[in-house]
PDB file of C-alpha atoms and ligand atoms in Angstrom:
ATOM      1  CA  UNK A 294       0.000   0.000   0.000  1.00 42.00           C
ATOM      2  CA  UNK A 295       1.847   2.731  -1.316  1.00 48.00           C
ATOM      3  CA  UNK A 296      -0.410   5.477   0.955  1.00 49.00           C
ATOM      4  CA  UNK A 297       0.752   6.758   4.434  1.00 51.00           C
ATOM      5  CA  UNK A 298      -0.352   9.423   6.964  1.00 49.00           C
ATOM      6  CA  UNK A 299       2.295  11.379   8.115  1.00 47.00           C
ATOM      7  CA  UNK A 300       2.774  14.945   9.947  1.00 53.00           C
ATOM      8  CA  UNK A 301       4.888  17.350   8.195  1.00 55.00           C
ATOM      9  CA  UNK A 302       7.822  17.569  10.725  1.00 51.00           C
ATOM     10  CA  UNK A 303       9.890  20.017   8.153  1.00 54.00           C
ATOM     11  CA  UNK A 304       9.901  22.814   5.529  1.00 51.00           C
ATOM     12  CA  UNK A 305      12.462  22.395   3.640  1.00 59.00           C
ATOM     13  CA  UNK A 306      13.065  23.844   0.081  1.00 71.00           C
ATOM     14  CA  UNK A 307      11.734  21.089  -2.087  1.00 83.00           C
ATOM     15  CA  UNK A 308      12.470  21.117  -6.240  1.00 91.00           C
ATOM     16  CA  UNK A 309       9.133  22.502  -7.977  1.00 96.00           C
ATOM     17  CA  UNK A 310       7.857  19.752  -9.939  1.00 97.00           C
ATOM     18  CA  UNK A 311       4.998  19.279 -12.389  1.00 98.00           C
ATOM     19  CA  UNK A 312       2.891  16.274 -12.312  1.00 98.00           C
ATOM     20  CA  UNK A 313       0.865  16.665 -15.756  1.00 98.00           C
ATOM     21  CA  UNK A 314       1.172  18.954 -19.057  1.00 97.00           C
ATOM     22  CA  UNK A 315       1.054  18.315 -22.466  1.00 98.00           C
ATOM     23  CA  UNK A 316       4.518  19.371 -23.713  1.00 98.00           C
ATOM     24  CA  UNK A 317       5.554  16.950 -26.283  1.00 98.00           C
ATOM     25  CA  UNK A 318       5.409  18.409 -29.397  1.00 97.00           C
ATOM     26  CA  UNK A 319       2.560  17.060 -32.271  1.00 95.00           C
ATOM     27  CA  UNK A 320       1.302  14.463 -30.193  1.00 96.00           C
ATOM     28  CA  UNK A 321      -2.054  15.789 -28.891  1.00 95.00           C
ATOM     29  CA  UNK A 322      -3.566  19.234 -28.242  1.00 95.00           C
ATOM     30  CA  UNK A 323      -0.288  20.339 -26.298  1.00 96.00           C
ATOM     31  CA  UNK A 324       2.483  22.278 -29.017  1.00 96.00           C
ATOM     32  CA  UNK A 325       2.401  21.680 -32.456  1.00 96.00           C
ATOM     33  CA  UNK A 326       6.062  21.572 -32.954  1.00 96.00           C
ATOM     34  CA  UNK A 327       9.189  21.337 -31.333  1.00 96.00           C
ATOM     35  CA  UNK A 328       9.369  25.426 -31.504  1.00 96.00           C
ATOM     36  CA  UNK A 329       6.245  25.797 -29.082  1.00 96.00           C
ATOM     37  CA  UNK A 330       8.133  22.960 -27.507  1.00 97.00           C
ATOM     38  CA  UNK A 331      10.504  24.545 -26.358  1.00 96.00           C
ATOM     39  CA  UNK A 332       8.940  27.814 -25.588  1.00 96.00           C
ATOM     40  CA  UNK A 333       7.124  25.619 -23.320  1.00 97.00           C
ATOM     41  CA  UNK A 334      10.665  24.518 -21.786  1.00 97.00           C
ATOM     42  CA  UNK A 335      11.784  28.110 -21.171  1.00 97.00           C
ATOM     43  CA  UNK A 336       8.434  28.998 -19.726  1.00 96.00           C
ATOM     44  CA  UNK A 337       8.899  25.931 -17.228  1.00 97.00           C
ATOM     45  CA  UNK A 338      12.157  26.924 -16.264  1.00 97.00           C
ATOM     46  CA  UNK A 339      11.833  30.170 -15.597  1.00 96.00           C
ATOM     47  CA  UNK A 340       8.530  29.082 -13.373  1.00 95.00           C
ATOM     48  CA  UNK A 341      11.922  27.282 -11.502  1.00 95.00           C
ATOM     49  CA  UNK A 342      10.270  23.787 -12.319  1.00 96.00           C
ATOM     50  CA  UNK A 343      13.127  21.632 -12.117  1.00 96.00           C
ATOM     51  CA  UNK A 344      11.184  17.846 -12.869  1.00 97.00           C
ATOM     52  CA  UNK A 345       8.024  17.873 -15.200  1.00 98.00           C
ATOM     53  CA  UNK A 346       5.733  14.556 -16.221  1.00 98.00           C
ATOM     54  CA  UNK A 347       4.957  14.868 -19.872  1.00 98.00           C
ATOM     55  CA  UNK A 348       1.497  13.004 -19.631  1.00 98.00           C
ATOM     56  CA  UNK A 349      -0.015  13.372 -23.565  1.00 98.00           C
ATOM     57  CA  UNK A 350      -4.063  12.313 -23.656  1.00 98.00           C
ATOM     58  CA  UNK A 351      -4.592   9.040 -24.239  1.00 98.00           C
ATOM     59  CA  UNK A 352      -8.344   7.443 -25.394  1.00 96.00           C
ATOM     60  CA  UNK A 353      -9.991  10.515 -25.007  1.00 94.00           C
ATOM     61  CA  UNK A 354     -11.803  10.127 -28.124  1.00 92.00           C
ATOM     62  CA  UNK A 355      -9.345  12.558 -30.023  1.00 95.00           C
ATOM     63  CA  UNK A 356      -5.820  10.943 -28.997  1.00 97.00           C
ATOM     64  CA  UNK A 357      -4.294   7.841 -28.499  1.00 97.00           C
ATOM     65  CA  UNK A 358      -0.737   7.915 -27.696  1.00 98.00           C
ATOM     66  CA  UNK A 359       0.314   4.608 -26.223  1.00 98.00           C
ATOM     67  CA  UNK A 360       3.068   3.489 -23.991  1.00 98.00           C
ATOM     68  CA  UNK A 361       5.858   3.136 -26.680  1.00 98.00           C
ATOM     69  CA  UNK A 362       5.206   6.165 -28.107  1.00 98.00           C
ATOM     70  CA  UNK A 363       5.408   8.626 -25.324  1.00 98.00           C
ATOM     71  CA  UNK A 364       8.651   6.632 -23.745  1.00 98.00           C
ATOM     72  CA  UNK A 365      10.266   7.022 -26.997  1.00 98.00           C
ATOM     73  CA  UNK A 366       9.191  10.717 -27.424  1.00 98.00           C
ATOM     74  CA  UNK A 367       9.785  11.608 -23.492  1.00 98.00           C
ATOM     75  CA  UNK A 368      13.536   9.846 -24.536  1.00 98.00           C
ATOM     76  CA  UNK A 369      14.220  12.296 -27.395  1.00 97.00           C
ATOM     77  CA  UNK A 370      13.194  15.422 -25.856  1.00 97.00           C
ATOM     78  CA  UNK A 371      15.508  14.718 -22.838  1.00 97.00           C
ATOM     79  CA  UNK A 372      18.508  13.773 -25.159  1.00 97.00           C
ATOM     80  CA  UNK A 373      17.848  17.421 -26.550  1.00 96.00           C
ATOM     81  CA  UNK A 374      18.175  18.458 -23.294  1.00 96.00           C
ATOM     82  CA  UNK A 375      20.712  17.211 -21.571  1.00 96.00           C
ATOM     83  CA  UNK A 376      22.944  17.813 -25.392  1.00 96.00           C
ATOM     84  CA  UNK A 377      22.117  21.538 -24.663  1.00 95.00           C
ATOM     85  CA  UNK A 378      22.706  21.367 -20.804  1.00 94.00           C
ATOM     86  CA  UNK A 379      19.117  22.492 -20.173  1.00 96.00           C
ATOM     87  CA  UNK A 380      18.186  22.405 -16.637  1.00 95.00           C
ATOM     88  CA  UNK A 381      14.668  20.578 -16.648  1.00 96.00           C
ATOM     89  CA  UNK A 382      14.549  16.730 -16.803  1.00 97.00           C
ATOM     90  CA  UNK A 383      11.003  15.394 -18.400  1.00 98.00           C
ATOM     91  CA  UNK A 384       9.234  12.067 -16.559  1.00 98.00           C
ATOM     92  CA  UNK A 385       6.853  10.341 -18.949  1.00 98.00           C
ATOM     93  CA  UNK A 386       3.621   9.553 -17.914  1.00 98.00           C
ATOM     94  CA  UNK A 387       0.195   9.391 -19.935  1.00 98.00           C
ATOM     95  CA  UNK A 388      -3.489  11.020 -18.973  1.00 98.00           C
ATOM     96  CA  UNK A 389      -5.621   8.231 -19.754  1.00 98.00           C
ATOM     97  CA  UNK A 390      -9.641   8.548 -20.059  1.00 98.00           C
ATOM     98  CA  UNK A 391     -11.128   6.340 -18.136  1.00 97.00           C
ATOM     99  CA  UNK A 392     -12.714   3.650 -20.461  1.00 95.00           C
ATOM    100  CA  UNK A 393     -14.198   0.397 -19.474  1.00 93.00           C
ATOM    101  CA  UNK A 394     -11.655  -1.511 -21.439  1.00 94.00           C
ATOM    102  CA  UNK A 395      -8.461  -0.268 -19.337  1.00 97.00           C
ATOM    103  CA  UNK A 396      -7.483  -3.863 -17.862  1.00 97.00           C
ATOM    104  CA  UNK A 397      -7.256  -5.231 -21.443  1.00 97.00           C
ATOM    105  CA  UNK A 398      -5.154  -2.085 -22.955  1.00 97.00           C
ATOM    106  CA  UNK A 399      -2.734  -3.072 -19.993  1.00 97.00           C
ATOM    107  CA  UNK A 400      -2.159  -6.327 -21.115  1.00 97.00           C
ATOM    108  CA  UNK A 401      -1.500  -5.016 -24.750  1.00 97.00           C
ATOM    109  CA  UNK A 402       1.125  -2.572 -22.764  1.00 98.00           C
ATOM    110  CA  UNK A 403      -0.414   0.555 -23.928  1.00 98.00           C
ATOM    111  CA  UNK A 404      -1.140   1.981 -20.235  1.00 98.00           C
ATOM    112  CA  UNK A 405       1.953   4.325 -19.160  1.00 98.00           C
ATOM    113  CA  UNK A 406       2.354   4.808 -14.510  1.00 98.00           C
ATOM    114  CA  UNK A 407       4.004   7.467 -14.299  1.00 98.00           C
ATOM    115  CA  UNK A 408       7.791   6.926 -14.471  1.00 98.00           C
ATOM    116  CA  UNK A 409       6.750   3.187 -16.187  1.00 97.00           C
ATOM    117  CA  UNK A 410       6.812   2.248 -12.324  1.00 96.00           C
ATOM    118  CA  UNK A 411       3.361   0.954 -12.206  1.00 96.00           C
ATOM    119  CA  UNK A 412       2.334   2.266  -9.037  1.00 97.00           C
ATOM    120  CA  UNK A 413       0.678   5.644  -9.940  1.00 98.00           C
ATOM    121  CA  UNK A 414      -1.580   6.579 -12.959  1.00 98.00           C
ATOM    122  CA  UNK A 415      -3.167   9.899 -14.214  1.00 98.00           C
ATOM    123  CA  UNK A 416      -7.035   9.175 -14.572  1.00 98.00           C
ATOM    124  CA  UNK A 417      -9.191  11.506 -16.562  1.00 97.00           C
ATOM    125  CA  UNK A 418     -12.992  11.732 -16.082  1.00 96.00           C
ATOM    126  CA  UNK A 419     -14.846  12.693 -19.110  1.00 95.00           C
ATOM    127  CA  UNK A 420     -16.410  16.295 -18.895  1.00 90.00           C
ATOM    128  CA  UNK A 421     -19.632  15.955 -18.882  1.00 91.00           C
ATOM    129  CA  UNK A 422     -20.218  12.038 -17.342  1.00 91.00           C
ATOM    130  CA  UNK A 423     -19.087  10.239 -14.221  1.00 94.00           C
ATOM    131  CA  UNK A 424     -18.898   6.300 -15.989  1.00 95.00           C
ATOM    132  CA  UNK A 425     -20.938   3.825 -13.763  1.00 93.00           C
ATOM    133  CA  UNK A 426     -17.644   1.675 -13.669  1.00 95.00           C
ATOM    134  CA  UNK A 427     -15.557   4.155 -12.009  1.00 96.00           C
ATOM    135  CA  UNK A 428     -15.461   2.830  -8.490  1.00 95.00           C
ATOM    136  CA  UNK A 429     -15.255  -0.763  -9.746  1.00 96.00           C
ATOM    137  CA  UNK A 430     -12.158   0.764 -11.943  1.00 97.00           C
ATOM    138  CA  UNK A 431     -10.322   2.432  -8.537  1.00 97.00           C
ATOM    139  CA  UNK A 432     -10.755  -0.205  -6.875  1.00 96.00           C
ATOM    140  CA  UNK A 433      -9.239  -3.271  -9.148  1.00 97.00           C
ATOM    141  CA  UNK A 434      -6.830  -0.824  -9.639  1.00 98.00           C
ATOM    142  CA  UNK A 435      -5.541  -0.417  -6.611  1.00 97.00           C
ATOM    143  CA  UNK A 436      -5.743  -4.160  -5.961  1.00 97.00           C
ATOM    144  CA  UNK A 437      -3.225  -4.518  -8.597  1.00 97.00           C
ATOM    145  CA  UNK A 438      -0.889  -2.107  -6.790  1.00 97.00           C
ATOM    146  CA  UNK A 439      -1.628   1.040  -9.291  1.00 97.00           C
ATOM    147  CA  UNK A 440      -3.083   4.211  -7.225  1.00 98.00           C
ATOM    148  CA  UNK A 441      -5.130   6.226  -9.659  1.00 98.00           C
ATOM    149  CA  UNK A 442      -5.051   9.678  -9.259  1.00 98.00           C
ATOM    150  CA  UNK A 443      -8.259  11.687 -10.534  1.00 98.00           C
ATOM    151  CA  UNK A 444      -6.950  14.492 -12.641  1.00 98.00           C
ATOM    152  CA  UNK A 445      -9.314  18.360 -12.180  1.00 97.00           C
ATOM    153  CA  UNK A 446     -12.111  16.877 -11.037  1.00 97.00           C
ATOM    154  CA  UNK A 447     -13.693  20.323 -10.218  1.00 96.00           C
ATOM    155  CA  UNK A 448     -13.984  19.896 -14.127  1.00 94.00           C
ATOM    156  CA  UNK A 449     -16.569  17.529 -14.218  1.00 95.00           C
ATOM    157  CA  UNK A 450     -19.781  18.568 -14.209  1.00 93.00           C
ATOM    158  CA  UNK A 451     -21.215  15.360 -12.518  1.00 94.00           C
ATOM    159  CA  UNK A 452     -19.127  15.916  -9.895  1.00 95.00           C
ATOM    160  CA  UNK A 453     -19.805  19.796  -9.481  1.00 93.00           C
ATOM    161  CA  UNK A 454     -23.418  18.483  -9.023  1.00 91.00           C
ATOM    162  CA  UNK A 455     -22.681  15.727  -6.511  1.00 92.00           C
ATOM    163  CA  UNK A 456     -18.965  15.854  -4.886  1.00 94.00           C
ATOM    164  CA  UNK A 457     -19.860  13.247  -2.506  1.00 94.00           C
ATOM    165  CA  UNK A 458     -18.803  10.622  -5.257  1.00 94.00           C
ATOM    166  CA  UNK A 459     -15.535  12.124  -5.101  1.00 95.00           C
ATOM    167  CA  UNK A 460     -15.117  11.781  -1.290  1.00 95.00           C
ATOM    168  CA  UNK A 461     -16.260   8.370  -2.190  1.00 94.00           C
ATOM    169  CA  UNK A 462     -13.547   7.682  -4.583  1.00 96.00           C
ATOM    170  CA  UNK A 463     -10.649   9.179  -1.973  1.00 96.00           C
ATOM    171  CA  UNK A 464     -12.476   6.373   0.864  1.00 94.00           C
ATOM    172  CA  UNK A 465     -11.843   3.807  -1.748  1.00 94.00           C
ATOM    173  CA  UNK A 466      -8.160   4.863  -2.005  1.00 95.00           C
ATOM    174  CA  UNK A 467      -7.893   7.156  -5.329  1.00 97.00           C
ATOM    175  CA  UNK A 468      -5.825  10.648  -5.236  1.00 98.00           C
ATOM    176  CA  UNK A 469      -7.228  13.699  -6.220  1.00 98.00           C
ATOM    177  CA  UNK A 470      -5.013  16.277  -8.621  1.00 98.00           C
ATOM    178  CA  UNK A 471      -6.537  19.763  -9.369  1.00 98.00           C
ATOM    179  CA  UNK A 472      -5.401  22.027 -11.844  1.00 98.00           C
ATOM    180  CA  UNK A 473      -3.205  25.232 -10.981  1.00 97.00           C
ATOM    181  CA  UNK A 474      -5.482  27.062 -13.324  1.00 97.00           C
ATOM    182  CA  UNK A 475      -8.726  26.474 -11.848  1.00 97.00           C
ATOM    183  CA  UNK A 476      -7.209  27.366  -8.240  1.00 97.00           C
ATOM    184  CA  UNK A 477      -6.454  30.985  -9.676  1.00 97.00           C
ATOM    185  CA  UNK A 478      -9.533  31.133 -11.448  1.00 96.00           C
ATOM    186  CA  UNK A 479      -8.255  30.693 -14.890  1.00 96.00           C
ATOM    187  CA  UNK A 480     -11.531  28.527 -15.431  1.00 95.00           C
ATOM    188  CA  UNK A 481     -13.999  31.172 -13.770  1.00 96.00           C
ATOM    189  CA  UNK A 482     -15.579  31.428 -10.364  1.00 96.00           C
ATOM    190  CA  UNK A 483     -17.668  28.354 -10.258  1.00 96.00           C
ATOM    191  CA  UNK A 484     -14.532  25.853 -10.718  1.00 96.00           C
ATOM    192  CA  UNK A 485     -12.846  28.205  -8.563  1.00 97.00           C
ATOM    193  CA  UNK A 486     -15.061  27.824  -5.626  1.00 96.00           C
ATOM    194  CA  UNK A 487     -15.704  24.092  -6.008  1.00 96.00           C
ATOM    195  CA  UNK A 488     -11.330  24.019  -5.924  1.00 97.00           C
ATOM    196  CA  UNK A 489     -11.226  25.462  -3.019  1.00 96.00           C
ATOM    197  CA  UNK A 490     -13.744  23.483  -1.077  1.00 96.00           C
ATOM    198  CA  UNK A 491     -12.322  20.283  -2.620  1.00 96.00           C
ATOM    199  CA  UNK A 492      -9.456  21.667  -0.905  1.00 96.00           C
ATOM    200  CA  UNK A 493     -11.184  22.619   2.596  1.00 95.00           C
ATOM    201  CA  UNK A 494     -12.424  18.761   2.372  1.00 96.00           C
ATOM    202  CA  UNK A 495      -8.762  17.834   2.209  1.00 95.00           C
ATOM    203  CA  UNK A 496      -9.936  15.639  -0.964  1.00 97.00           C
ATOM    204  CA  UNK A 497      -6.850  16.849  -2.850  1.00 97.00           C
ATOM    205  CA  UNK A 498      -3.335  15.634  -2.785  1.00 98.00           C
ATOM    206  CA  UNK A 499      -1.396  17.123  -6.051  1.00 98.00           C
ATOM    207  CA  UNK A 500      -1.644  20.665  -7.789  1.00 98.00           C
ATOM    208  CA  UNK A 501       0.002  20.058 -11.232  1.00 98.00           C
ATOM    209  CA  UNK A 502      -0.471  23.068 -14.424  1.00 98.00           C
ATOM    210  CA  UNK A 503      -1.929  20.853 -16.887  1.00 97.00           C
ATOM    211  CA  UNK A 504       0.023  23.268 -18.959  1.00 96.00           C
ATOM    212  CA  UNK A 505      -0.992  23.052 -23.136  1.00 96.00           C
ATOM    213  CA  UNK A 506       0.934  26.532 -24.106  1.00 91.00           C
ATOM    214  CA  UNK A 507       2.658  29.337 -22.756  1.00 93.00           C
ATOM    215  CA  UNK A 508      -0.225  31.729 -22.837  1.00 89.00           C
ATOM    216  CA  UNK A 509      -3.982  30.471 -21.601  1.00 88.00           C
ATOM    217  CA  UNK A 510      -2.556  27.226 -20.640  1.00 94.00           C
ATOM    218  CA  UNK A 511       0.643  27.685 -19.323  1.00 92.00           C
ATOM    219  CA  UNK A 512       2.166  26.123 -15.589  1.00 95.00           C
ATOM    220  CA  UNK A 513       0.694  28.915 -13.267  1.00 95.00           C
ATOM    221  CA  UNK A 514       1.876  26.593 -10.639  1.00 97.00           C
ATOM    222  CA  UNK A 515       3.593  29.079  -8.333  1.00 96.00           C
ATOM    223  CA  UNK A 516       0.698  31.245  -8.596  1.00 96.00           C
ATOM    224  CA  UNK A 517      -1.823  28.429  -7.252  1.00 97.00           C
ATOM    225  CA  UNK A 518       0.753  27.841  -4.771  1.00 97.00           C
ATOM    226  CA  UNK A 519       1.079  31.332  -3.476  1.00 97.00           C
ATOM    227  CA  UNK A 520      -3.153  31.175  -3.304  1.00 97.00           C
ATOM    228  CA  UNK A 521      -3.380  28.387  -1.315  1.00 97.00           C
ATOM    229  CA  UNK A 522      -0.466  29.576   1.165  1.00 97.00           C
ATOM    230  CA  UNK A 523      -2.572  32.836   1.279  1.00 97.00           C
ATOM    231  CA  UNK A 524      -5.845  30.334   2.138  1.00 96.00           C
ATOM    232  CA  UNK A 525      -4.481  27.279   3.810  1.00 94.00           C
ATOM    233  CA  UNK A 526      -1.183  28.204   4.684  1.00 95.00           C
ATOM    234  CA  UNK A 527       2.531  27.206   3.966  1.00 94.00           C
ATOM    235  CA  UNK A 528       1.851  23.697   5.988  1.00 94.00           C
ATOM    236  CA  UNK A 529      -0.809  22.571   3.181  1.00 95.00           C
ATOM    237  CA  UNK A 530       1.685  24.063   0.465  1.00 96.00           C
ATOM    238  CA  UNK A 531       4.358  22.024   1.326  1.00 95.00           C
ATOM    239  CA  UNK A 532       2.133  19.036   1.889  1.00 95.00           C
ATOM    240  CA  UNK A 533       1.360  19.285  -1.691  1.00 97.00           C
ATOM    241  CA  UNK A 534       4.849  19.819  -3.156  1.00 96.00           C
ATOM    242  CA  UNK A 535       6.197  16.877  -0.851  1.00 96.00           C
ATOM    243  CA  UNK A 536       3.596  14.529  -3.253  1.00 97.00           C
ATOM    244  CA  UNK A 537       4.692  15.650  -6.446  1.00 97.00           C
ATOM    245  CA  UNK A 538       8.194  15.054  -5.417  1.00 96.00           C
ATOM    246  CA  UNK A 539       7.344  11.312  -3.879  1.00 96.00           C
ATOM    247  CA  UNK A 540       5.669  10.460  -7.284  1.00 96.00           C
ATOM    248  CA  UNK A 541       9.136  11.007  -9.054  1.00 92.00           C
ATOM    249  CA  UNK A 542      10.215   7.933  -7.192  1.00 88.00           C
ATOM    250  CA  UNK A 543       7.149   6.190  -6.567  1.00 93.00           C
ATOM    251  CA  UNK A 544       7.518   6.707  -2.744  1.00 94.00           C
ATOM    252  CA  UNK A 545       4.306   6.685  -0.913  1.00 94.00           C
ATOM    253  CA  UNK A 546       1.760   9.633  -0.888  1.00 94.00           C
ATOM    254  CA  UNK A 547       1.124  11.890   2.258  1.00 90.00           C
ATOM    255  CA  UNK A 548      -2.802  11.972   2.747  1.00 89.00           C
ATOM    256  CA  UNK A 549      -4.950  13.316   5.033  1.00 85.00           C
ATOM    257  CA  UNK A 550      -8.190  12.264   6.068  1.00 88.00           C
ATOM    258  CA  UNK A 551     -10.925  13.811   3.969  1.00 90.00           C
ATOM    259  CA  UNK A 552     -13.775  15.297   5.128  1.00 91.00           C
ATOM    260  CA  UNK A 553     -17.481  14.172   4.218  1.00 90.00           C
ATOM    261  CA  UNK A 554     -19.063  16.816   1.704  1.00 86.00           C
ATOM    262  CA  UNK A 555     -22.242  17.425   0.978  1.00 75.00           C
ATOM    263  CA  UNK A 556     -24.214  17.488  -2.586  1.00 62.00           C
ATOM    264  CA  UNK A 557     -22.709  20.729  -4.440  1.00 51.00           C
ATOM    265  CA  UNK A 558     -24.533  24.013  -3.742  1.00 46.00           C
ATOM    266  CA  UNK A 559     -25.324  24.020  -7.861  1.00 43.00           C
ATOM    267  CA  UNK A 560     -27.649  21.491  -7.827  1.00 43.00           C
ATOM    268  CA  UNK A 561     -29.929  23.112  -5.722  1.00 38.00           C
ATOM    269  CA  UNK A 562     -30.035  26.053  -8.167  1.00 35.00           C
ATOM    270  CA  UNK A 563     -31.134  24.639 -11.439  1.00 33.00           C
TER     271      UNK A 563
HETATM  272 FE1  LIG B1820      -4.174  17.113 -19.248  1.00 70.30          FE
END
């Protein structure tokens, strides 16, 4: 079991590191080419992001990028890299839709952990639609060792409605990521508010940029950081940063116990 509660005992300077973007070039809707690329590179850096997870969409109904493909572009990028002593090493990992077929795309190796360590895996929801199977999914999952980690949920619009299915999901053992963008309100004031009290509910464990560009996608994450400093103070921050770091070598995750939540205040104003 790869989860632990701990109390933070120190606040040490940790490395700044992203847990999802899209910034390997021409593979989904992250940068065209290796130009934007690398924009996206010098944007990172000078956010001071030492260690980023290049996680490119996979079965969302517009991209498929399996396994082989992102190891092998993850590979190239960081030969670049390292040939032109740039300071930021890229992790691969994949952002896979949930689908009811997952267990059998594992077996044909197409399913990318992050770090190919098979112990954590980005998990998107679909936008509009919480699938019926998604419990049953977290929790074979996490049978087989893998902890799924539920990427912006306050972007679902099922789960808006009802976050008591997400507290759910965290019981049954799945992390929660939200998006630096919709902490800051990059995403407007509704996904704003239901950020922050997915944070109050301690149902979050990772912020990560979900970064697609340098302009209305870009990392933001040391502005989401500064926020919830602000809001929950440095404690929580550091909580947060401590996760992202453990998932670079698959060490377990800091959680907290989450809080019940009641049925989101939306539904009661259709
Ligand atoms: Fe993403």
């Amino acid at each position: 079991m790869a989860r632990k509660e701990i109390k933070l005992h120190t606040k040490e300077a940790i490395p700044l590191i992203d847990i999802h973007n899209h910034i390997l070039p021409n593979l989904d809707d992250g940068p065209a080419d290796f130009i934007h690329c690398l924009d996206m590179v010098r944007n990172a850096i000078n956010a001071g992001i030492t260690h980023l997870f290049a996680t490119p969409h996979h079965k969302n109904g517009q991209y498929e990028n399996p396994k082989k493909d992102i190891l092998f572009h993850v590979q190239e990028l960081n030969t670049y890299l390292e040939r032109e002593n740039v300071p930021l090493i890229i992790h691969p990992g994949q952002e896979l839709r949930i689908h009811h077929d997952i267990f059998s795309a594992m077996e044909r190796d197409e399913i990318l952990t992050l770090n190919n360590q098979g112990k954590y895996l980005l998990m998107e929801l679909p936008s509009n639609d919480l699938p019926r199977y998604t419990l049953e999914i977290v929790y074979e999952l996490i049978l087989r060792g893998i902890h799924p980690i539920i990427v912006h949920p306050e972007r679902n619009r099922m789960l808006l409605d009802n976050p008591a299915v997400l507290f759910d999901l965290v019981q049954e053992g799945a992390l929660v990521q939200l998006t630096a963008g919709s902490i800051i309100g990059s995403f407007g004031k509704k996904i704003r508010s239901f950020s922050e009290k997915l944070l109050k509910h301690q149902l979050v464990h990772f912020i990560a940029s979900d970064a697609h560009n340098c302009t209305s996608r870009g990392f933001f994450l040391n502005e989401a950081y500064e926020v919830i400093t602000k809001s929950y103070g440095s404690e929580f921050t550091l909580y947060l940063q401590i996760n992202a770091e453990a998932l670079l070598n698959g060490k377990p995750i800091l959680t907290s116990h989450p809080v019940p939540i009641k049925r989101g205040i939306f539904s009661f104003m259709k």
